[in-house]
Tab-separated table of C-alpha atoms and ligand atoms in Angstrom:
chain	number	residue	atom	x	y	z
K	1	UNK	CA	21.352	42.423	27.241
K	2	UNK	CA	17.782	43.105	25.993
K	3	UNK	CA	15.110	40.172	25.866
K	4	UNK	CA	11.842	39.844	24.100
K	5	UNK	CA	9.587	37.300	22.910
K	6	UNK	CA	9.948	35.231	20.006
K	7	UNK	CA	8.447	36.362	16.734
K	8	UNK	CA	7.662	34.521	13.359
K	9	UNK	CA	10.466	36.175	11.511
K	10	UNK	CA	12.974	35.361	14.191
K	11	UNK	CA	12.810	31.823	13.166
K	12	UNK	CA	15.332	31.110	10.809
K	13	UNK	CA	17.937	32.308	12.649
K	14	UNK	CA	16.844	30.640	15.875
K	15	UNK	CA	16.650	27.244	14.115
K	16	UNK	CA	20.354	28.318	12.809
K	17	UNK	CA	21.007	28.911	16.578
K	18	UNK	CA	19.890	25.124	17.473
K	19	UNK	CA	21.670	23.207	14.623
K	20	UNK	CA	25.188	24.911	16.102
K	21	UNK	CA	24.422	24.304	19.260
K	22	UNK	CA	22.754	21.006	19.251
K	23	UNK	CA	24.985	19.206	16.804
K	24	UNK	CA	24.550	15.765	18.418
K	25	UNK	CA	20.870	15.768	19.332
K	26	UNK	CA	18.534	13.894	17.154
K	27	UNK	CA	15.727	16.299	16.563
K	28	UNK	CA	18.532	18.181	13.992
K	29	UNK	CA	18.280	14.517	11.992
K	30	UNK	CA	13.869	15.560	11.353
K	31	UNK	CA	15.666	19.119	9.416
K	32	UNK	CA	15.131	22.595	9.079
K	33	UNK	CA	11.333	21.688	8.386
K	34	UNK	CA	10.543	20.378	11.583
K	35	UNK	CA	12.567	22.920	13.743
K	36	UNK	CA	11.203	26.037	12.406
K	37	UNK	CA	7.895	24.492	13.301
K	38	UNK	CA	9.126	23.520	17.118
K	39	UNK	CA	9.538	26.935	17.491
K	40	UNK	CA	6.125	28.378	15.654
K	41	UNK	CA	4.809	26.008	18.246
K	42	UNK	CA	5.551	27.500	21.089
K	43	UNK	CA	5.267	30.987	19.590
K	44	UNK	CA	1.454	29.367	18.429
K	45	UNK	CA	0.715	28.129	22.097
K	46	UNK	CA	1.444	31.246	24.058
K	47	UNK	CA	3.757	29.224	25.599
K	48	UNK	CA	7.566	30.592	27.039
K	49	UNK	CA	9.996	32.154	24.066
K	50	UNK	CA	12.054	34.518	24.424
K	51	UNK	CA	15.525	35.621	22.701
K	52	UNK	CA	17.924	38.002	23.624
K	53	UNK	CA	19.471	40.504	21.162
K	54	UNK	CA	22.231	42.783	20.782
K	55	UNK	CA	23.276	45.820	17.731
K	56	UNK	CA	24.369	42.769	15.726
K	57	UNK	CA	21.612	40.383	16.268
K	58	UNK	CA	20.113	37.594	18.117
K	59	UNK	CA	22.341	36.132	20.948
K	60	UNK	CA	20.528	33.784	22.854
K	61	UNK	CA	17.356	31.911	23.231
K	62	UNK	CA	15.252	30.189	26.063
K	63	UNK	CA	11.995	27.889	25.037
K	64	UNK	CA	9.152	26.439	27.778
K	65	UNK	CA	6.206	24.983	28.354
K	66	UNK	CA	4.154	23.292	31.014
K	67	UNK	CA	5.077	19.801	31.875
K	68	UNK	CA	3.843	17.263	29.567
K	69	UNK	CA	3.120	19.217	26.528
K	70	UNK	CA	4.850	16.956	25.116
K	71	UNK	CA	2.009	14.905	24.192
K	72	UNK	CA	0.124	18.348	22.184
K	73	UNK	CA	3.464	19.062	20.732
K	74	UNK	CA	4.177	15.729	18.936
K	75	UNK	CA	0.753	15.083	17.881
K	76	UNK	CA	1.104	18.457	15.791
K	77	UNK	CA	4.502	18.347	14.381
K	78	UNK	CA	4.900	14.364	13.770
K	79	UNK	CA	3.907	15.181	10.120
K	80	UNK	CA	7.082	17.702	9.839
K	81	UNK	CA	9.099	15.292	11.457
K	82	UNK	CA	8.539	12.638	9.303
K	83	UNK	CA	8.546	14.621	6.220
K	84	UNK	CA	12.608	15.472	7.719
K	85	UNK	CA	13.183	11.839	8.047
K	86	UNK	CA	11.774	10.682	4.804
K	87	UNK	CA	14.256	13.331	3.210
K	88	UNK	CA	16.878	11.500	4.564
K	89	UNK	CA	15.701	7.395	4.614
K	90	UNK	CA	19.475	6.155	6.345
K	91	UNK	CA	18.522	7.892	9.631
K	92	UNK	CA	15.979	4.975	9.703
K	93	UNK	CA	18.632	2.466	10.451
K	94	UNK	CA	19.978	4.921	13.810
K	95	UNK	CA	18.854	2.999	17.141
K	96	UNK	CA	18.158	5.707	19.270
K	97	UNK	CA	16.020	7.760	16.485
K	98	UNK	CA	14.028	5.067	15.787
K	99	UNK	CA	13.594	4.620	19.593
K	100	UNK	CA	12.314	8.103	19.898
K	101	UNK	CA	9.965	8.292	17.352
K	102	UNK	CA	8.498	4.913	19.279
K	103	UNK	CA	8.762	7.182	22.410
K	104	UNK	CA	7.192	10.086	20.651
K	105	UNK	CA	4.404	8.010	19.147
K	106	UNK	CA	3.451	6.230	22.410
K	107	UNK	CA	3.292	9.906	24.110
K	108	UNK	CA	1.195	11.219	21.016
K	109	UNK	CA	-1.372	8.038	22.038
K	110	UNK	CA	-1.343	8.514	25.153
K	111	UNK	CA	0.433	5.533	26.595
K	112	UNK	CA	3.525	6.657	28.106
K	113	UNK	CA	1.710	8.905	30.514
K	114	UNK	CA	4.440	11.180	32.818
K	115	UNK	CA	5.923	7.971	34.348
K	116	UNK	CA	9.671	8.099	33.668
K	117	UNK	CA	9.120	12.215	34.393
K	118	UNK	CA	10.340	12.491	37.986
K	119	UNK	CA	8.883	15.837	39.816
K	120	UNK	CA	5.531	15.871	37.561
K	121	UNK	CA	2.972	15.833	40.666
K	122	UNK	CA	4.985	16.148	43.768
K	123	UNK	CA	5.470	19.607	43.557
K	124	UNK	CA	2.407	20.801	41.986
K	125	UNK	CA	2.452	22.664	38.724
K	126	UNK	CA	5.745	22.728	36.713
K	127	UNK	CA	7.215	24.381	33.369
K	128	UNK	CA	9.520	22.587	31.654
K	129	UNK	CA	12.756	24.570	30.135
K	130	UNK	CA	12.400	22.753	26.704
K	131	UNK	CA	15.459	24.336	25.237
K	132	UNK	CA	18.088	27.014	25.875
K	133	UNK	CA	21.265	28.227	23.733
K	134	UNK	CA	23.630	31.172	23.548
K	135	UNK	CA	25.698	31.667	20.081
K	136	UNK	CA	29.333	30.505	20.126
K	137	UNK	CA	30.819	34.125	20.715
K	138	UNK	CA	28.470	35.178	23.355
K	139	UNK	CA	28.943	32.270	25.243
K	140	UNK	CA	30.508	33.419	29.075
K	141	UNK	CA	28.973	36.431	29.192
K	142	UNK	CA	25.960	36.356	31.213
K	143	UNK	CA	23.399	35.803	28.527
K	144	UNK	CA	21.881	32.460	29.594
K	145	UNK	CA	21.915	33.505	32.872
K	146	UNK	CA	19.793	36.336	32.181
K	147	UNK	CA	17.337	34.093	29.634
K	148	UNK	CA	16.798	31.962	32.672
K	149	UNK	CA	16.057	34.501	35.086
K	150	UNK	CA	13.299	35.789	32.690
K	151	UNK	CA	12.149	32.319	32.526
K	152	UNK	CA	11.549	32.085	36.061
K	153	UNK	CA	9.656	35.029	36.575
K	154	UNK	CA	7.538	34.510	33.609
K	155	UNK	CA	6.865	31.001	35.209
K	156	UNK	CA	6.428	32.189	38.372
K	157	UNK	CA	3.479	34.899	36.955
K	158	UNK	CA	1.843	31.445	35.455
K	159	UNK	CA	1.775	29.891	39.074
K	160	UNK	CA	4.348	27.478	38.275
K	161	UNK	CA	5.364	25.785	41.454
K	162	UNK	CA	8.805	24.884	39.865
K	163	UNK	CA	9.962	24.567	36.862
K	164	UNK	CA	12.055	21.402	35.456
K	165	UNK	CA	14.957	20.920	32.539
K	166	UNK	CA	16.864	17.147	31.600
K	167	UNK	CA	20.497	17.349	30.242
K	168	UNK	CA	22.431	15.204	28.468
K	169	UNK	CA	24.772	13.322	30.519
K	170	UNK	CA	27.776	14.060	28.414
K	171	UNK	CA	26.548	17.924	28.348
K	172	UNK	CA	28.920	19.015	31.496
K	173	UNK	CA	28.849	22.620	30.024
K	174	UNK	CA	25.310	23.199	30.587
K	175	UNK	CA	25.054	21.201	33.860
K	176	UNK	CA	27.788	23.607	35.663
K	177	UNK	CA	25.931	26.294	33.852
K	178	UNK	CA	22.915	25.169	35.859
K	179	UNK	CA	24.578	24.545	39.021
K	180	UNK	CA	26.128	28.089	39.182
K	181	UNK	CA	22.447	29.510	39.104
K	182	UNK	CA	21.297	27.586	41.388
K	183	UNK	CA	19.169	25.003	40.310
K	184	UNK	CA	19.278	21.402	42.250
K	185	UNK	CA	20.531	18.346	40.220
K	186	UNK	CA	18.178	14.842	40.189
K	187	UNK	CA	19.893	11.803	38.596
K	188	UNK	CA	17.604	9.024	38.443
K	189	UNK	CA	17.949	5.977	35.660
K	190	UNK	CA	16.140	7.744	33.587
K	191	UNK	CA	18.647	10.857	33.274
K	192	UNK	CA	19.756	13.889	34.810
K	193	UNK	CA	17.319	16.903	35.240
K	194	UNK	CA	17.798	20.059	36.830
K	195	UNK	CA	14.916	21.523	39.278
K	196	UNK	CA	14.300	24.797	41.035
K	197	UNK	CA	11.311	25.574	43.176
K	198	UNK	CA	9.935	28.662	42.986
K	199	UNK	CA	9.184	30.916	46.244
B	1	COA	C1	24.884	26.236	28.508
B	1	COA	C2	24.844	27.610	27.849
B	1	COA	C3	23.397	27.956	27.494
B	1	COA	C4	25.404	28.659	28.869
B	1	COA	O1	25.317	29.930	28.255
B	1	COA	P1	26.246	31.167	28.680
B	1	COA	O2	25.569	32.406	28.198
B	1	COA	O3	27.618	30.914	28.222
B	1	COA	O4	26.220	31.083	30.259
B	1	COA	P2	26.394	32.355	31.208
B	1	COA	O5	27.491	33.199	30.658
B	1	COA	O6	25.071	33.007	31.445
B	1	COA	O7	26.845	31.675	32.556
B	1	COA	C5	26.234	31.953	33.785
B	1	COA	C6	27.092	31.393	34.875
B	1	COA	O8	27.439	30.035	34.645
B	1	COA	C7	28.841	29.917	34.555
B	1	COA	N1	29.192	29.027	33.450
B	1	COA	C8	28.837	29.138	32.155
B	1	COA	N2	29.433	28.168	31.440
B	1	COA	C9	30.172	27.457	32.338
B	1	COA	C10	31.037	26.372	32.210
B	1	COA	N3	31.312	25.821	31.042
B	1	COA	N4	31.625	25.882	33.323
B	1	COA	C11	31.404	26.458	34.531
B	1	COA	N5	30.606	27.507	34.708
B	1	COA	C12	30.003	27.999	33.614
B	1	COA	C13	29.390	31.275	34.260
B	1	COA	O9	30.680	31.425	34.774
B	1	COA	C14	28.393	32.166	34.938
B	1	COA	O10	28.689	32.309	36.303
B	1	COA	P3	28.959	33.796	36.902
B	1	COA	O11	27.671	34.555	36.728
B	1	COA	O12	29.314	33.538	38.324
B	1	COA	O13	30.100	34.342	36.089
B	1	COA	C15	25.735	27.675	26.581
B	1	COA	O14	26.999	27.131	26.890
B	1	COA	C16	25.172	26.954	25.357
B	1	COA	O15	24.502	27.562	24.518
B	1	COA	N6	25.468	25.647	25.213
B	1	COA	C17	25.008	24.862	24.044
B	1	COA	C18	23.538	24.535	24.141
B	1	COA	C19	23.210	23.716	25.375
B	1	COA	O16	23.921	22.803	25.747
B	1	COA	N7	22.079	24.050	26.023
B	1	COA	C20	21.607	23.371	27.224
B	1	COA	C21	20.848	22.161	26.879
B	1	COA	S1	20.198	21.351	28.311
């Protein structure tokens, strides 16, 4: 399946992409505002964004960056992400939202540092798979596999030592996904990422 980089008026149907496919994650609670702006991000930054495509349309998509961007990320989008809230005031009484905007705030000042990040220095220079999906009838079919690939050797022209993902416990889909290509599981008590050095 073909692959190219991420352009502006890709968006909307990306950010379509994400809300399917990420129905229980709380960055879908900040709205279509916000995401559309995750992804002009990383188109913005030069950073890694890619989609794959077939005669009908978009299929898949694979987002990166370098390990801790984080930190540049949320101190340019908090605005969109509290304009997504503020549409929607309830979300302010969810636990774990509120917990992660205190997360997102303390990485935005500077304060949470890369300490719950396990392989940050270790290993030298890492990029971060931020986000990954395949639509719902292209699923089993080799796309992700092939997004991921890309990934590598785009990270692997960048000098990347390894690059890095965290998964949802309860996401068993994508962690045999990640298995199956090879990539080496690390549980720690702060969740389950997925690493893969690269030679
Ligand atoms: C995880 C996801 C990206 C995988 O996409 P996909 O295009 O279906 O995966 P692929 O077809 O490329 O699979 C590649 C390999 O993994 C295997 N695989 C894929 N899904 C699997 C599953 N549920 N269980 C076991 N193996 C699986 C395939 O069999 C294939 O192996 P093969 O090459 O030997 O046949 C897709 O299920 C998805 O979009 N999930 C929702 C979003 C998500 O959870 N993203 C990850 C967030 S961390």
């Amino acid at each position: 399946m073909p692959i190219r980089n991420i352009t502006e008026n890709d968006i909307d149907v990306l950010v379509d992409l994400h809300i399917e496919s990420f129905k229980e994650s709380l960055n879908i609670l900040a709205g279509k505002v916000y995401l559309r702006e995750v992804f002009r991000w990383f188109i913005r930054t030069n950073n890694i964004a890619l989609l794959t495509y077939d005669g009908e349309g978009i299929t898949g998509y694979v987002i990166g960056a370098p390990i801790g961007y984080e930190k540049s990320m949320n101190r340019a989008l908090w605005i969109y992400g509290l304009i997504g809230l503020l549409k929607n005031p309830t979300y302010f009484l969810n636990k774990k939202l509120i917990d992660n905007i205190l997360k997102r705030t303390k990485s935005i000042m500077g304060l949470s540092g890369m300490k719950n990040q396990p392989l940050v220095r270790e290993k030298g220079f890492g990029i971060s798979l931020v986000g990954i999906a395949v639509s719902e009838k292209n699923k089993g079919q080799g796309t992700a596999k092939e997004l991921v690939i890309e990934f590598e050797k785009i990270a692997k022209n960048l000098d990347a030592n390894f690059v890095r993902l965290s998964v949802l416990k309860e996401n068993i889909r994508a962690q045999s996904f990640y298995e199956k290509i090879g990539w080496n599981k690390l549980e720690t008590i702060n969740g389950i990422y997925y690493f893969k050095e690269l030679k």
